[in-house]
mmCIF file with all atom_site columns, C-alpha atoms in Angstrom:
data_model
loop_
_atom_site.group_PDB
_atom_site.id
_atom_site.type_symbol
_atom_site.label_atom_id
_atom_site.label_alt_id
_atom_site.label_comp_id
_atom_site.label_asym_id
_atom_site.label_entity_id
_atom_site.label_seq_id
_atom_site.pdbx_PDB_ins_code
_atom_site.Cartn_x
_atom_site.Cartn_y
_atom_site.Cartn_z
_atom_site.occupancy
_atom_site.B_iso_or_equiv
_atom_site.pdbx_formal_charge
_atom_site.auth_seq_id
_atom_site.auth_comp_id
_atom_site.auth_asym_id
_atom_site.auth_atom_id
_atom_site.pdbx_PDB_model_num
ATOM 1   C CA . UNK A 1 1   ? 10.055 11.820  27.769 1.00 0.00 ? 1   UNK A CA 1
ATOM 2   C CA . UNK A 1 2   ? 12.538 12.072  24.954 1.00 0.00 ? 2   UNK A CA 1
ATOM 3   C CA . UNK A 1 3   ? 15.240 9.253   24.457 1.00 0.00 ? 3   UNK A CA 1
ATOM 4   C CA . UNK A 1 4   ? 17.737 11.947  24.987 1.00 0.00 ? 4   UNK A CA 1
ATOM 5   C CA . UNK A 1 5   ? 16.707 13.312  28.202 1.00 0.00 ? 5   UNK A CA 1
ATOM 6   C CA . UNK A 1 6   ? 16.008 9.899   29.574 1.00 0.00 ? 6   UNK A CA 1
ATOM 7   C CA . UNK A 1 7   ? 19.721 8.868   28.563 1.00 0.00 ? 7   UNK A CA 1
ATOM 8   C CA . UNK A 1 8   ? 20.685 12.401  30.236 1.00 0.00 ? 8   UNK A CA 1
ATOM 9   C CA . UNK A 1 9   ? 18.977 11.350  33.166 1.00 0.00 ? 9   UNK A CA 1
ATOM 10  C CA . UNK A 1 10  ? 20.245 7.881   33.518 1.00 0.00 ? 10  UNK A CA 1
ATOM 11  C CA . UNK A 1 11  ? 23.860 8.347   32.135 1.00 0.00 ? 11  UNK A CA 1
ATOM 12  C CA . UNK A 1 12  ? 26.185 5.995   34.029 1.00 0.00 ? 12  UNK A CA 1
ATOM 13  C CA . UNK A 1 13  ? 29.606 7.252   35.602 1.00 0.00 ? 13  UNK A CA 1
ATOM 14  C CA . UNK A 1 14  ? 32.479 4.485   35.704 1.00 0.00 ? 14  UNK A CA 1
ATOM 15  C CA . UNK A 1 15  ? 32.950 5.036   39.504 1.00 0.00 ? 15  UNK A CA 1
ATOM 16  C CA . UNK A 1 16  ? 32.413 1.527   41.461 1.00 0.00 ? 16  UNK A CA 1
ATOM 17  C CA . UNK A 1 17  ? 32.487 1.649   45.341 1.00 0.00 ? 17  UNK A CA 1
ATOM 18  C CA . UNK A 1 18  ? 34.643 -1.529  45.125 1.00 0.00 ? 18  UNK A CA 1
ATOM 19  C CA . UNK A 1 19  ? 36.668 -0.851  42.463 1.00 0.00 ? 19  UNK A CA 1
ATOM 20  C CA . UNK A 1 20  ? 36.482 1.182   38.544 1.00 0.00 ? 20  UNK A CA 1
ATOM 21  C CA . UNK A 1 21  ? 34.207 0.152   35.625 1.00 0.00 ? 21  UNK A CA 1
ATOM 22  C CA . UNK A 1 22  ? 33.833 1.364   31.918 1.00 0.00 ? 22  UNK A CA 1
ATOM 23  C CA . UNK A 1 23  ? 30.391 1.686   30.923 1.00 0.00 ? 23  UNK A CA 1
ATOM 24  C CA . UNK A 1 24  ? 29.398 3.227   27.591 1.00 0.00 ? 24  UNK A CA 1
ATOM 25  C CA . UNK A 1 25  ? 28.931 7.397   28.562 1.00 0.00 ? 25  UNK A CA 1
ATOM 26  C CA . UNK A 1 26  ? 25.825 9.281   27.895 1.00 0.00 ? 26  UNK A CA 1
ATOM 27  C CA . UNK A 1 27  ? 23.771 5.586   27.338 1.00 0.00 ? 27  UNK A CA 1
ATOM 28  C CA . UNK A 1 28  ? 20.413 5.102   28.589 1.00 0.00 ? 28  UNK A CA 1
ATOM 29  C CA . UNK A 1 29  ? 21.148 1.367   27.957 1.00 0.00 ? 29  UNK A CA 1
ATOM 30  C CA . UNK A 1 30  ? 24.143 1.377   29.845 1.00 0.00 ? 30  UNK A CA 1
ATOM 31  C CA . UNK A 1 31  ? 22.010 2.314   33.199 1.00 0.00 ? 31  UNK A CA 1
ATOM 32  C CA . UNK A 1 32  ? 19.524 -0.454  32.656 1.00 0.00 ? 32  UNK A CA 1
ATOM 33  C CA . UNK A 1 33  ? 22.004 -2.828  32.658 1.00 0.00 ? 33  UNK A CA 1
ATOM 34  C CA . UNK A 1 34  ? 23.912 -1.212  35.223 1.00 0.00 ? 34  UNK A CA 1
ATOM 35  C CA . UNK A 1 35  ? 24.421 -3.881  37.447 1.00 0.00 ? 35  UNK A CA 1
ATOM 36  C CA . UNK A 1 36  ? 25.103 -7.096  34.609 1.00 0.00 ? 36  UNK A CA 1
ATOM 37  C CA . UNK A 1 37  ? 28.176 -8.655  34.773 1.00 0.00 ? 37  UNK A CA 1
ATOM 38  C CA . UNK A 1 38  ? 28.401 -8.333  31.354 1.00 0.00 ? 38  UNK A CA 1
ATOM 39  C CA . UNK A 1 39  ? 29.166 -4.737  31.314 1.00 0.00 ? 39  UNK A CA 1
ATOM 40  C CA . UNK A 1 40  ? 31.836 -4.821  34.080 1.00 0.00 ? 40  UNK A CA 1
ATOM 41  C CA . UNK A 1 41  ? 35.705 -5.418  33.790 1.00 0.00 ? 41  UNK A CA 1
ATOM 42  C CA . UNK A 1 42  ? 36.034 -7.404  36.678 1.00 0.00 ? 42  UNK A CA 1
ATOM 43  C CA . UNK A 1 43  ? 34.302 -9.949  39.052 1.00 0.00 ? 43  UNK A CA 1
ATOM 44  C CA . UNK A 1 44  ? 32.226 -8.041  41.542 1.00 0.00 ? 44  UNK A CA 1
ATOM 45  C CA . UNK A 1 45  ? 31.160 -8.632  45.184 1.00 0.00 ? 45  UNK A CA 1
ATOM 46  C CA . UNK A 1 46  ? 27.531 -10.331 45.282 1.00 0.00 ? 46  UNK A CA 1
ATOM 47  C CA . UNK A 1 47  ? 26.435 -6.355  46.566 1.00 0.00 ? 47  UNK A CA 1
ATOM 48  C CA . UNK A 1 48  ? 27.818 -4.129  44.921 1.00 0.00 ? 48  UNK A CA 1
ATOM 49  C CA . UNK A 1 49  ? 26.825 -0.151  44.735 1.00 0.00 ? 49  UNK A CA 1
ATOM 50  C CA . UNK A 1 50  ? 26.928 1.967   41.487 1.00 0.00 ? 50  UNK A CA 1
ATOM 51  C CA . UNK A 1 51  ? 26.034 5.765   41.401 1.00 0.00 ? 51  UNK A CA 1
ATOM 52  C CA . UNK A 1 52  ? 24.849 7.544   38.544 1.00 0.00 ? 52  UNK A CA 1
ATOM 53  C CA . UNK A 1 53  ? 25.723 10.708  37.051 1.00 0.00 ? 53  UNK A CA 1
ATOM 54  C CA . UNK A 1 54  ? 22.650 12.262  38.828 1.00 0.00 ? 54  UNK A CA 1
ATOM 55  C CA . UNK A 1 55  ? 24.227 11.387  42.182 1.00 0.00 ? 55  UNK A CA 1
ATOM 56  C CA . UNK A 1 56  ? 21.874 8.126   42.819 1.00 0.00 ? 56  UNK A CA 1
ATOM 57  C CA . UNK A 1 57  ? 23.050 5.037   44.147 1.00 0.00 ? 57  UNK A CA 1
ATOM 58  C CA . UNK A 1 58  ? 21.974 1.591   42.923 1.00 0.00 ? 58  UNK A CA 1
ATOM 59  C CA . UNK A 1 59  ? 22.546 -1.704  44.992 1.00 0.00 ? 59  UNK A CA 1
ATOM 60  C CA . UNK A 1 60  ? 23.034 -4.294  42.506 1.00 0.00 ? 60  UNK A CA 1
ATOM 61  C CA . UNK A 1 61  ? 22.855 -7.982  43.240 1.00 0.00 ? 61  UNK A CA 1
ATOM 62  C CA . UNK A 1 62  ? 25.595 -9.794  40.623 1.00 0.00 ? 62  UNK A CA 1
ATOM 63  C CA . UNK A 1 63  ? 24.703 -13.210 41.837 1.00 0.00 ? 63  UNK A CA 1
ATOM 64  C CA . UNK A 1 64  ? 20.896 -14.211 41.851 1.00 0.00 ? 64  UNK A CA 1
ATOM 65  C CA . UNK A 1 65  ? 20.101 -16.141 38.692 1.00 0.00 ? 65  UNK A CA 1
ATOM 66  C CA . UNK A 1 66  ? 23.076 -15.032 36.869 1.00 0.00 ? 66  UNK A CA 1
ATOM 67  C CA . UNK A 1 67  ? 22.992 -11.319 38.375 1.00 0.00 ? 67  UNK A CA 1
ATOM 68  C CA . UNK A 1 68  ? 22.298 -8.409  36.770 1.00 0.00 ? 68  UNK A CA 1
ATOM 69  C CA . UNK A 1 69  ? 19.333 -7.160  39.361 1.00 0.00 ? 69  UNK A CA 1
ATOM 70  C CA . UNK A 1 70  ? 18.916 -3.519  40.340 1.00 0.00 ? 70  UNK A CA 1
ATOM 71  C CA . UNK A 1 71  ? 17.736 -4.075  44.060 1.00 0.00 ? 71  UNK A CA 1
ATOM 72  C CA . UNK A 1 72  ? 14.447 -2.167  44.886 1.00 0.00 ? 72  UNK A CA 1
ATOM 73  C CA . UNK A 1 73  ? 13.795 -2.949  48.603 1.00 0.00 ? 73  UNK A CA 1
ATOM 74  C CA . UNK A 1 74  ? 16.172 -4.751  50.942 1.00 0.00 ? 74  UNK A CA 1
ATOM 75  C CA . UNK A 1 75  ? 15.356 -6.098  54.549 1.00 0.00 ? 75  UNK A CA 1
ATOM 76  C CA . UNK A 1 76  ? 17.993 -8.018  56.576 1.00 0.00 ? 76  UNK A CA 1
ATOM 77  C CA . UNK A 1 77  ? 18.395 -5.798  59.841 1.00 0.00 ? 77  UNK A CA 1
ATOM 78  C CA . UNK A 1 78  ? 15.432 -4.648  61.130 1.00 0.00 ? 78  UNK A CA 1
ATOM 79  C CA . UNK A 1 79  ? 17.345 -1.243  61.379 1.00 0.00 ? 79  UNK A CA 1
ATOM 80  C CA . UNK A 1 80  ? 14.764 1.037   59.722 1.00 0.00 ? 80  UNK A CA 1
ATOM 81  C CA . UNK A 1 81  ? 11.202 1.862   60.101 1.00 0.00 ? 81  UNK A CA 1
ATOM 82  C CA . UNK A 1 82  ? 9.186  1.286   56.950 1.00 0.00 ? 82  UNK A CA 1
ATOM 83  C CA . UNK A 1 83  ? 6.229  3.153   58.676 1.00 0.00 ? 83  UNK A CA 1
ATOM 84  C CA . UNK A 1 84  ? 6.295  6.067   56.216 1.00 0.00 ? 84  UNK A CA 1
ATOM 85  C CA . UNK A 1 85  ? 5.260  9.007   53.961 1.00 0.00 ? 85  UNK A CA 1
ATOM 86  C CA . UNK A 1 86  ? 3.948  9.083   50.630 1.00 0.00 ? 86  UNK A CA 1
ATOM 87  C CA . UNK A 1 87  ? 7.296  11.307  50.291 1.00 0.00 ? 87  UNK A CA 1
ATOM 88  C CA . UNK A 1 88  ? 9.219  8.983   51.609 1.00 0.00 ? 88  UNK A CA 1
ATOM 89  C CA . UNK A 1 89  ? 8.647  6.176   49.699 1.00 0.00 ? 89  UNK A CA 1
ATOM 90  C CA . UNK A 1 90  ? 8.770  8.226   46.521 1.00 0.00 ? 90  UNK A CA 1
ATOM 91  C CA . UNK A 1 91  ? 12.280 9.612   47.025 1.00 0.00 ? 91  UNK A CA 1
ATOM 92  C CA . UNK A 1 92  ? 13.123 6.689   49.314 1.00 0.00 ? 92  UNK A CA 1
ATOM 93  C CA . UNK A 1 93  ? 15.143 5.933   52.663 1.00 0.00 ? 93  UNK A CA 1
ATOM 94  C CA . UNK A 1 94  ? 17.353 3.629   54.415 1.00 0.00 ? 94  UNK A CA 1
ATOM 95  C CA . UNK A 1 95  ? 20.935 2.558   53.788 1.00 0.00 ? 95  UNK A CA 1
ATOM 96  C CA . UNK A 1 96  ? 23.144 0.074   51.549 1.00 0.00 ? 96  UNK A CA 1
ATOM 97  C CA . UNK A 1 97  ? 24.445 -0.943  54.707 1.00 0.00 ? 97  UNK A CA 1
ATOM 98  C CA . UNK A 1 98  ? 21.306 -2.397  56.162 1.00 0.00 ? 98  UNK A CA 1
ATOM 99  C CA . UNK A 1 99  ? 17.330 -2.211  54.973 1.00 0.00 ? 99  UNK A CA 1
ATOM 100 C CA . UNK A 1 100 ? 16.292 0.638   52.356 1.00 0.00 ? 100 UNK A CA 1
ATOM 101 C CA . UNK A 1 101 ? 13.632 1.095   49.560 1.00 0.00 ? 101 UNK A CA 1
ATOM 102 C CA . UNK A 1 102 ? 15.053 2.634   46.736 1.00 0.00 ? 102 UNK A CA 1
ATOM 103 C CA . UNK A 1 103 ? 11.871 5.023   45.965 1.00 0.00 ? 103 UNK A CA 1
ATOM 104 C CA . UNK A 1 104 ? 9.221  4.863   43.548 1.00 0.00 ? 104 UNK A CA 1
ATOM 105 C CA . UNK A 1 105 ? 9.860  8.134   41.522 1.00 0.00 ? 105 UNK A CA 1
ATOM 106 C CA . UNK A 1 106 ? 13.567 6.256   40.490 1.00 0.00 ? 106 UNK A CA 1
ATOM 107 C CA . UNK A 1 107 ? 12.471 2.919   40.342 1.00 0.00 ? 107 UNK A CA 1
ATOM 108 C CA . UNK A 1 108 ? 9.884  4.004   37.701 1.00 0.00 ? 108 UNK A CA 1
ATOM 109 C CA . UNK A 1 109 ? 12.466 5.615   35.835 1.00 0.00 ? 109 UNK A CA 1
ATOM 110 C CA . UNK A 1 110 ? 14.379 3.211   35.456 1.00 0.00 ? 110 UNK A CA 1
ATOM 111 C CA . UNK A 1 111 ? 12.137 0.547   34.313 1.00 0.00 ? 111 UNK A CA 1
ATOM 112 C CA . UNK A 1 112 ? 10.303 3.347   31.779 1.00 0.00 ? 112 UNK A CA 1
ATOM 113 C CA . UNK A 1 113 ? 11.754 1.774   28.449 1.00 0.00 ? 113 UNK A CA 1
ATOM 114 C CA . UNK A 1 114 ? 12.476 -2.064  27.795 1.00 0.00 ? 114 UNK A CA 1
ATOM 115 C CA . UNK A 1 115 ? 10.975 -5.318  29.174 1.00 0.00 ? 115 UNK A CA 1
ATOM 116 C CA . UNK A 1 116 ? 11.915 -6.008  32.638 1.00 0.00 ? 116 UNK A CA 1
ATOM 117 C CA . UNK A 1 117 ? 11.389 -8.943  35.118 1.00 0.00 ? 117 UNK A CA 1
ATOM 118 C CA . UNK A 1 118 ? 10.958 -8.751  39.134 1.00 0.00 ? 118 UNK A CA 1
ATOM 119 C CA . UNK A 1 119 ? 12.474 -11.349 41.668 1.00 0.00 ? 119 UNK A CA 1
ATOM 120 C CA . UNK A 1 120 ? 11.722 -11.451 45.431 1.00 0.00 ? 120 UNK A CA 1
ATOM 121 C CA . UNK A 1 121 ? 14.106 -13.431 47.461 1.00 0.00 ? 121 UNK A CA 1
ATOM 122 C CA . UNK A 1 122 ? 13.211 -14.553 50.943 1.00 0.00 ? 122 UNK A CA 1
ATOM 123 C CA . UNK A 1 123 ? 14.497 -16.363 53.784 1.00 0.00 ? 123 UNK A CA 1
ATOM 124 C CA . UNK A 1 124 ? 12.425 -17.887 56.253 1.00 0.00 ? 124 UNK A CA 1
ATOM 125 C CA . UNK A 1 125 ? 12.941 -20.743 58.982 1.00 0.00 ? 125 UNK A CA 1
ATOM 126 C CA . UNK A 1 126 ? 16.401 -21.619 57.510 1.00 0.00 ? 126 UNK A CA 1
ATOM 127 C CA . UNK A 1 127 ? 15.022 -21.765 53.997 1.00 0.00 ? 127 UNK A CA 1
ATOM 128 C CA . UNK A 1 128 ? 15.789 -19.665 50.866 1.00 0.00 ? 128 UNK A CA 1
ATOM 129 C CA . UNK A 1 129 ? 12.533 -19.395 48.621 1.00 0.00 ? 129 UNK A CA 1
ATOM 130 C CA . UNK A 1 130 ? 12.004 -16.707 45.516 1.00 0.00 ? 130 UNK A CA 1
ATOM 131 C CA . UNK A 1 131 ? 9.149  -15.380 43.361 1.00 0.00 ? 131 UNK A CA 1
ATOM 132 C CA . UNK A 1 132 ? 10.110 -14.335 39.931 1.00 0.00 ? 132 UNK A CA 1
ATOM 133 C CA . UNK A 1 133 ? 7.982  -12.423 37.211 1.00 0.00 ? 133 UNK A CA 1
ATOM 134 C CA . UNK A 1 134 ? 8.113  -11.430 33.698 1.00 0.00 ? 134 UNK A CA 1
ATOM 135 C CA . UNK A 1 135 ? 6.400  -8.262  32.291 1.00 0.00 ? 135 UNK A CA 1
ATOM 136 C CA . UNK A 1 136 ? 6.896  -6.099  35.239 1.00 0.00 ? 136 UNK A CA 1
ATOM 137 C CA . UNK A 1 137 ? 6.024  -2.548  35.059 1.00 0.00 ? 137 UNK A CA 1
ATOM 138 C CA . UNK A 1 138 ? 5.941  0.538   37.633 1.00 0.00 ? 138 UNK A CA 1
ATOM 139 C CA . UNK A 1 139 ? 3.611  3.432   36.363 1.00 0.00 ? 139 UNK A CA 1
ATOM 140 C CA . UNK A 1 140 ? 4.704  6.699   37.056 1.00 0.00 ? 140 UNK A CA 1
ATOM 141 C CA . UNK A 1 141 ? 3.266  9.048   39.840 1.00 0.00 ? 141 UNK A CA 1
ATOM 142 C CA . UNK A 1 142 ? 0.265  10.163  38.010 1.00 0.00 ? 142 UNK A CA 1
ATOM 143 C CA . UNK A 1 143 ? -1.054 6.496   38.436 1.00 0.00 ? 143 UNK A CA 1
ATOM 144 C CA . UNK A 1 144 ? 0.482  6.525   41.924 1.00 0.00 ? 144 UNK A CA 1
ATOM 145 C CA . UNK A 1 145 ? 2.852  3.722   40.369 1.00 0.00 ? 145 UNK A CA 1
ATOM 146 C CA . UNK A 1 146 ? 0.708  0.955   39.780 1.00 0.00 ? 146 UNK A CA 1
ATOM 147 C CA . UNK A 1 147 ? 2.359  -2.584  39.826 1.00 0.00 ? 147 UNK A CA 1
ATOM 148 C CA . UNK A 1 148 ? 2.033  -4.777  36.779 1.00 0.00 ? 148 UNK A CA 1
ATOM 149 C CA . UNK A 1 149 ? 3.260  -8.453  36.770 1.00 0.00 ? 149 UNK A CA 1
ATOM 150 C CA . UNK A 1 150 ? 3.239  -11.062 33.960 1.00 0.00 ? 150 UNK A CA 1
ATOM 151 C CA . UNK A 1 151 ? 4.399  -14.747 33.965 1.00 0.00 ? 151 UNK A CA 1
ATOM 152 C CA . UNK A 1 152 ? 5.350  -16.235 37.374 1.00 0.00 ? 152 UNK A CA 1
ATOM 153 C CA . UNK A 1 153 ? 7.846  -18.664 38.616 1.00 0.00 ? 153 UNK A CA 1
ATOM 154 C CA . UNK A 1 154 ? 9.619  -19.704 41.605 1.00 0.00 ? 154 UNK A CA 1
ATOM 155 C CA . UNK A 1 155 ? 9.591  -22.266 44.528 1.00 0.00 ? 155 UNK A CA 1
ATOM 156 C CA . UNK A 1 156 ? 6.726  -20.556 46.658 1.00 0.00 ? 156 UNK A CA 1
ATOM 157 C CA . UNK A 1 157 ? 3.488  -20.266 46.068 1.00 0.00 ? 157 UNK A CA 1
ATOM 158 C CA . UNK A 1 158 ? 2.323  -17.371 43.571 1.00 0.00 ? 158 UNK A CA 1
ATOM 159 C CA . UNK A 1 159 ? 0.532  -14.998 46.362 1.00 0.00 ? 159 UNK A CA 1
ATOM 160 C CA . UNK A 1 160 ? 1.913  -11.654 45.044 1.00 0.00 ? 160 UNK A CA 1
ATOM 161 C CA . UNK A 1 161 ? -0.172 -11.766 42.166 1.00 0.00 ? 161 UNK A CA 1
ATOM 162 C CA . UNK A 1 162 ? -3.457 -10.848 44.625 1.00 0.00 ? 162 UNK A CA 1
ATOM 163 C CA . UNK A 1 163 ? -1.856 -7.286  44.148 1.00 0.00 ? 163 UNK A CA 1
ATOM 164 C CA . UNK A 1 164 ? -1.443 -7.133  40.520 1.00 0.00 ? 164 UNK A CA 1
ATOM 165 C CA . UNK A 1 165 ? -2.979 -3.755  38.835 1.00 0.00 ? 165 UNK A CA 1
ATOM 166 C CA . UNK A 1 166 ? -3.016 -2.045  42.199 1.00 0.00 ? 166 UNK A CA 1
ATOM 167 C CA . UNK A 1 167 ? -1.873 1.369   43.059 1.00 0.00 ? 167 UNK A CA 1
ATOM 168 C CA . UNK A 1 168 ? 0.798  1.850   45.514 1.00 0.00 ? 168 UNK A CA 1
ATOM 169 C CA . UNK A 1 169 ? -0.727 3.496   48.828 1.00 0.00 ? 169 UNK A CA 1
ATOM 170 C CA . UNK A 1 170 ? 0.380  4.902   52.058 1.00 0.00 ? 170 UNK A CA 1
ATOM 171 C CA . UNK A 1 171 ? -1.440 6.752   54.877 1.00 0.00 ? 171 UNK A CA 1
ATOM 172 C CA . UNK A 1 172 ? -1.098 10.251  53.132 1.00 0.00 ? 172 UNK A CA 1
ATOM 173 C CA . UNK A 1 173 ? -0.980 8.996   49.120 1.00 0.00 ? 173 UNK A CA 1
ATOM 174 C CA . UNK A 1 174 ? -2.848 11.174  46.479 1.00 0.00 ? 174 UNK A CA 1
ATOM 175 C CA . UNK A 1 175 ? -5.898 8.170   46.401 1.00 0.00 ? 175 UNK A CA 1
ATOM 176 C CA . UNK A 1 176 ? -6.909 6.384   49.685 1.00 0.00 ? 176 UNK A CA 1
ATOM 177 C CA . UNK A 1 177 ? -7.178 2.678   50.189 1.00 0.00 ? 177 UNK A CA 1
ATOM 178 C CA . UNK A 1 178 ? -8.984 1.675   53.867 1.00 0.00 ? 178 UNK A CA 1
ATOM 179 C CA . UNK A 1 179 ? -6.126 -0.762  54.322 1.00 0.00 ? 179 UNK A CA 1
ATOM 180 C CA . UNK A 1 180 ? -3.620 2.084   55.155 1.00 0.00 ? 180 UNK A CA 1
ATOM 181 C CA . UNK A 1 181 ? -5.826 2.785   58.363 1.00 0.00 ? 181 UNK A CA 1
ATOM 182 C CA . UNK A 1 182 ? -4.930 -0.676  59.829 1.00 0.00 ? 182 UNK A CA 1
ATOM 183 C CA . UNK A 1 183 ? -1.219 -1.150  58.102 1.00 0.00 ? 183 UNK A CA 1
ATOM 184 C CA . UNK A 1 184 ? 1.733  1.843   58.276 1.00 0.00 ? 184 UNK A CA 1
ATOM 185 C CA . UNK A 1 185 ? 3.692  0.542   55.564 1.00 0.00 ? 185 UNK A CA 1
ATOM 186 C CA . UNK A 1 186 ? 3.350  1.670   52.065 1.00 0.00 ? 186 UNK A CA 1
ATOM 187 C CA . UNK A 1 187 ? 2.284  -1.383  49.655 1.00 0.00 ? 187 UNK A CA 1
ATOM 188 C CA . UNK A 1 188 ? 0.312  -2.146  46.691 1.00 0.00 ? 188 UNK A CA 1
ATOM 189 C CA . UNK A 1 189 ? -2.654 -2.823  49.013 1.00 0.00 ? 189 UNK A CA 1
ATOM 190 C CA . UNK A 1 190 ? -5.675 -4.936  47.418 1.00 0.00 ? 190 UNK A CA 1
ATOM 191 C CA . UNK A 1 191 ? -8.202 -5.910  50.054 1.00 0.00 ? 191 UNK A CA 1
ATOM 192 C CA . UNK A 1 192 ? -5.982 -5.841  52.020 1.00 0.00 ? 192 UNK A CA 1
ATOM 193 C CA . UNK A 1 193 ? -2.655 -8.153  51.552 1.00 0.00 ? 193 UNK A CA 1
ATOM 194 C CA . UNK A 1 194 ? -1.780 -11.625 50.971 1.00 0.00 ? 194 UNK A CA 1
ATOM 195 C CA . UNK A 1 195 ? 2.511  -10.265 50.447 1.00 0.00 ? 195 UNK A CA 1
ATOM 196 C CA . UNK A 1 196 ? 3.155  -7.592  52.671 1.00 0.00 ? 196 UNK A CA 1
ATOM 197 C CA . UNK A 1 197 ? 6.819  -6.772  52.815 1.00 0.00 ? 197 UNK A CA 1
ATOM 198 C CA . UNK A 1 198 ? 7.199  -3.410  54.423 1.00 0.00 ? 198 UNK A CA 1
ATOM 199 C CA . UNK A 1 199 ? 5.274  -4.755  57.406 1.00 0.00 ? 199 UNK A CA 1
ATOM 200 C CA . UNK A 1 200 ? 6.407  -4.564  60.983 1.00 0.00 ? 200 UNK A CA 1
ATOM 201 C CA . UNK A 1 201 ? 9.942  -6.242  61.391 1.00 0.00 ? 201 UNK A CA 1
ATOM 202 C CA . UNK A 1 202 ? 9.665  -9.340  63.150 1.00 0.00 ? 202 UNK A CA 1
ATOM 203 C CA . UNK A 1 203 ? 5.908  -8.791  64.296 1.00 0.00 ? 203 UNK A CA 1
ATOM 204 C CA . UNK A 1 204 ? 4.019  -11.595 65.186 1.00 0.00 ? 204 UNK A CA 1
ATOM 205 C CA . UNK A 1 205 ? 0.494  -9.811  65.684 1.00 0.00 ? 205 UNK A CA 1
ATOM 206 C CA . UNK A 1 206 ? -1.927 -10.925 63.138 1.00 0.00 ? 206 UNK A CA 1
ATOM 207 C CA . UNK A 1 207 ? -0.995 -9.670  59.581 1.00 0.00 ? 207 UNK A CA 1
ATOM 208 C CA . UNK A 1 208 ? 1.189  -7.079  60.828 1.00 0.00 ? 208 UNK A CA 1
ATOM 209 C CA . UNK A 1 209 ? 4.381  -8.485  59.711 1.00 0.00 ? 209 UNK A CA 1
ATOM 210 C CA . UNK A 1 210 ? 6.698  -8.704  56.725 1.00 0.00 ? 210 UNK A CA 1
ATOM 211 C CA . UNK A 1 211 ? 4.431  -11.599 55.027 1.00 0.00 ? 211 UNK A CA 1
ATOM 212 C CA . UNK A 1 212 ? 4.284  -13.773 52.079 1.00 0.00 ? 212 UNK A CA 1
ATOM 213 C CA . UNK A 1 213 ? 0.822  -15.581 53.265 1.00 0.00 ? 213 UNK A CA 1
ATOM 214 C CA . UNK A 1 214 ? 1.738  -19.258 52.102 1.00 0.00 ? 214 UNK A CA 1
ATOM 215 C CA . UNK A 1 215 ? 5.042  -19.260 54.003 1.00 0.00 ? 215 UNK A CA 1
ATOM 216 C CA . UNK A 1 216 ? 4.244  -17.083 57.288 1.00 0.00 ? 216 UNK A CA 1
ATOM 217 C CA . UNK A 1 217 ? 1.014  -17.289 57.528 1.00 0.00 ? 217 UNK A CA 1
ATOM 218 C CA . UNK A 1 218 ? -0.402 -14.481 59.133 1.00 0.00 ? 218 UNK A CA 1
ATOM 219 C CA . UNK A 1 219 ? 1.186  -14.582 62.311 1.00 0.00 ? 219 UNK A CA 1
ATOM 220 C CA . UNK A 1 220 ? 4.843  -14.751 61.536 1.00 0.00 ? 220 UNK A CA 1
ATOM 221 C CA . UNK A 1 221 ? 7.668  -12.798 59.473 1.00 0.00 ? 221 UNK A CA 1
ATOM 222 C CA . UNK A 1 222 ? 10.122 -13.234 56.832 1.00 0.00 ? 222 UNK A CA 1
ATOM 223 C CA . UNK A 1 223 ? 13.704 -13.200 58.126 1.00 0.00 ? 223 UNK A CA 1
ATOM 224 C CA . UNK A 1 224 ? 14.573 -11.543 55.144 1.00 0.00 ? 224 UNK A CA 1
ATOM 225 C CA . UNK A 1 225 ? 13.593 -10.252 52.222 1.00 0.00 ? 225 UNK A CA 1
ATOM 226 C CA . UNK A 1 226 ? 14.839 -8.449  48.788 1.00 0.00 ? 226 UNK A CA 1
ATOM 227 C CA . UNK A 1 227 ? 12.638 -7.093  46.091 1.00 0.00 ? 227 UNK A CA 1
ATOM 228 C CA . UNK A 1 228 ? 15.024 -6.581  42.804 1.00 0.00 ? 228 UNK A CA 1
ATOM 229 C CA . UNK A 1 229 ? 14.418 -6.076  39.029 1.00 0.00 ? 229 UNK A CA 1
ATOM 230 C CA . UNK A 1 230 ? 16.178 -6.935  35.842 1.00 0.00 ? 230 UNK A CA 1
ATOM 231 C CA . UNK A 1 231 ? 16.046 -6.065  32.249 1.00 0.00 ? 231 UNK A CA 1
ATOM 232 C CA . UNK A 1 232 ? 15.160 -8.900  29.884 1.00 0.00 ? 232 UNK A CA 1
ATOM 233 C CA . UNK A 1 233 ? 18.084 -9.186  27.536 1.00 0.00 ? 233 UNK A CA 1
#
């Protein structure tokens, strides 16, 4: 993909749902740093929504570790069913007012250039946890959105690296995985999971819930979770 085409796809309007912002026009750089406070003209709420020129909304986390995060997935209410098809996970679903999945296609396109990091923020039994990974990459759909994660930091055991270099699977994905016969949420299954953030909300059925294994074991679910990405400056 040419730099010009990427810029045209990712160019950002100056409309902010909570006010107006001024961003460089027709700039891929403006889009990859869309959530950064350094590119805004006023203080932003902790969660702010921007709309791209292509009409795609993006939820920004402007607070965690200095802000600048594009939220890929959010589960805080249990108001959205994550037992979905490959098409749904590719295009995205849910609402920024509650739970949502941004979409693999848009996420892969945003991360097409530059160096990125991934962050997972979790709440479990009244405590906050996070895991952060440098060198985050998400392959395009021809490689079934394979996930790549580098150096880990955080205040939780690194369970997610068990899924490193795995393709994304659903029950009807182009390439199959036996785990999808048991688990209905799309995920980067290995054999099968130690982290499963698209599981059944608040489920206590063994291995079916929203898991981070070292925290929840396989019998409990996280209280809330967000996955997000940020370009490394």
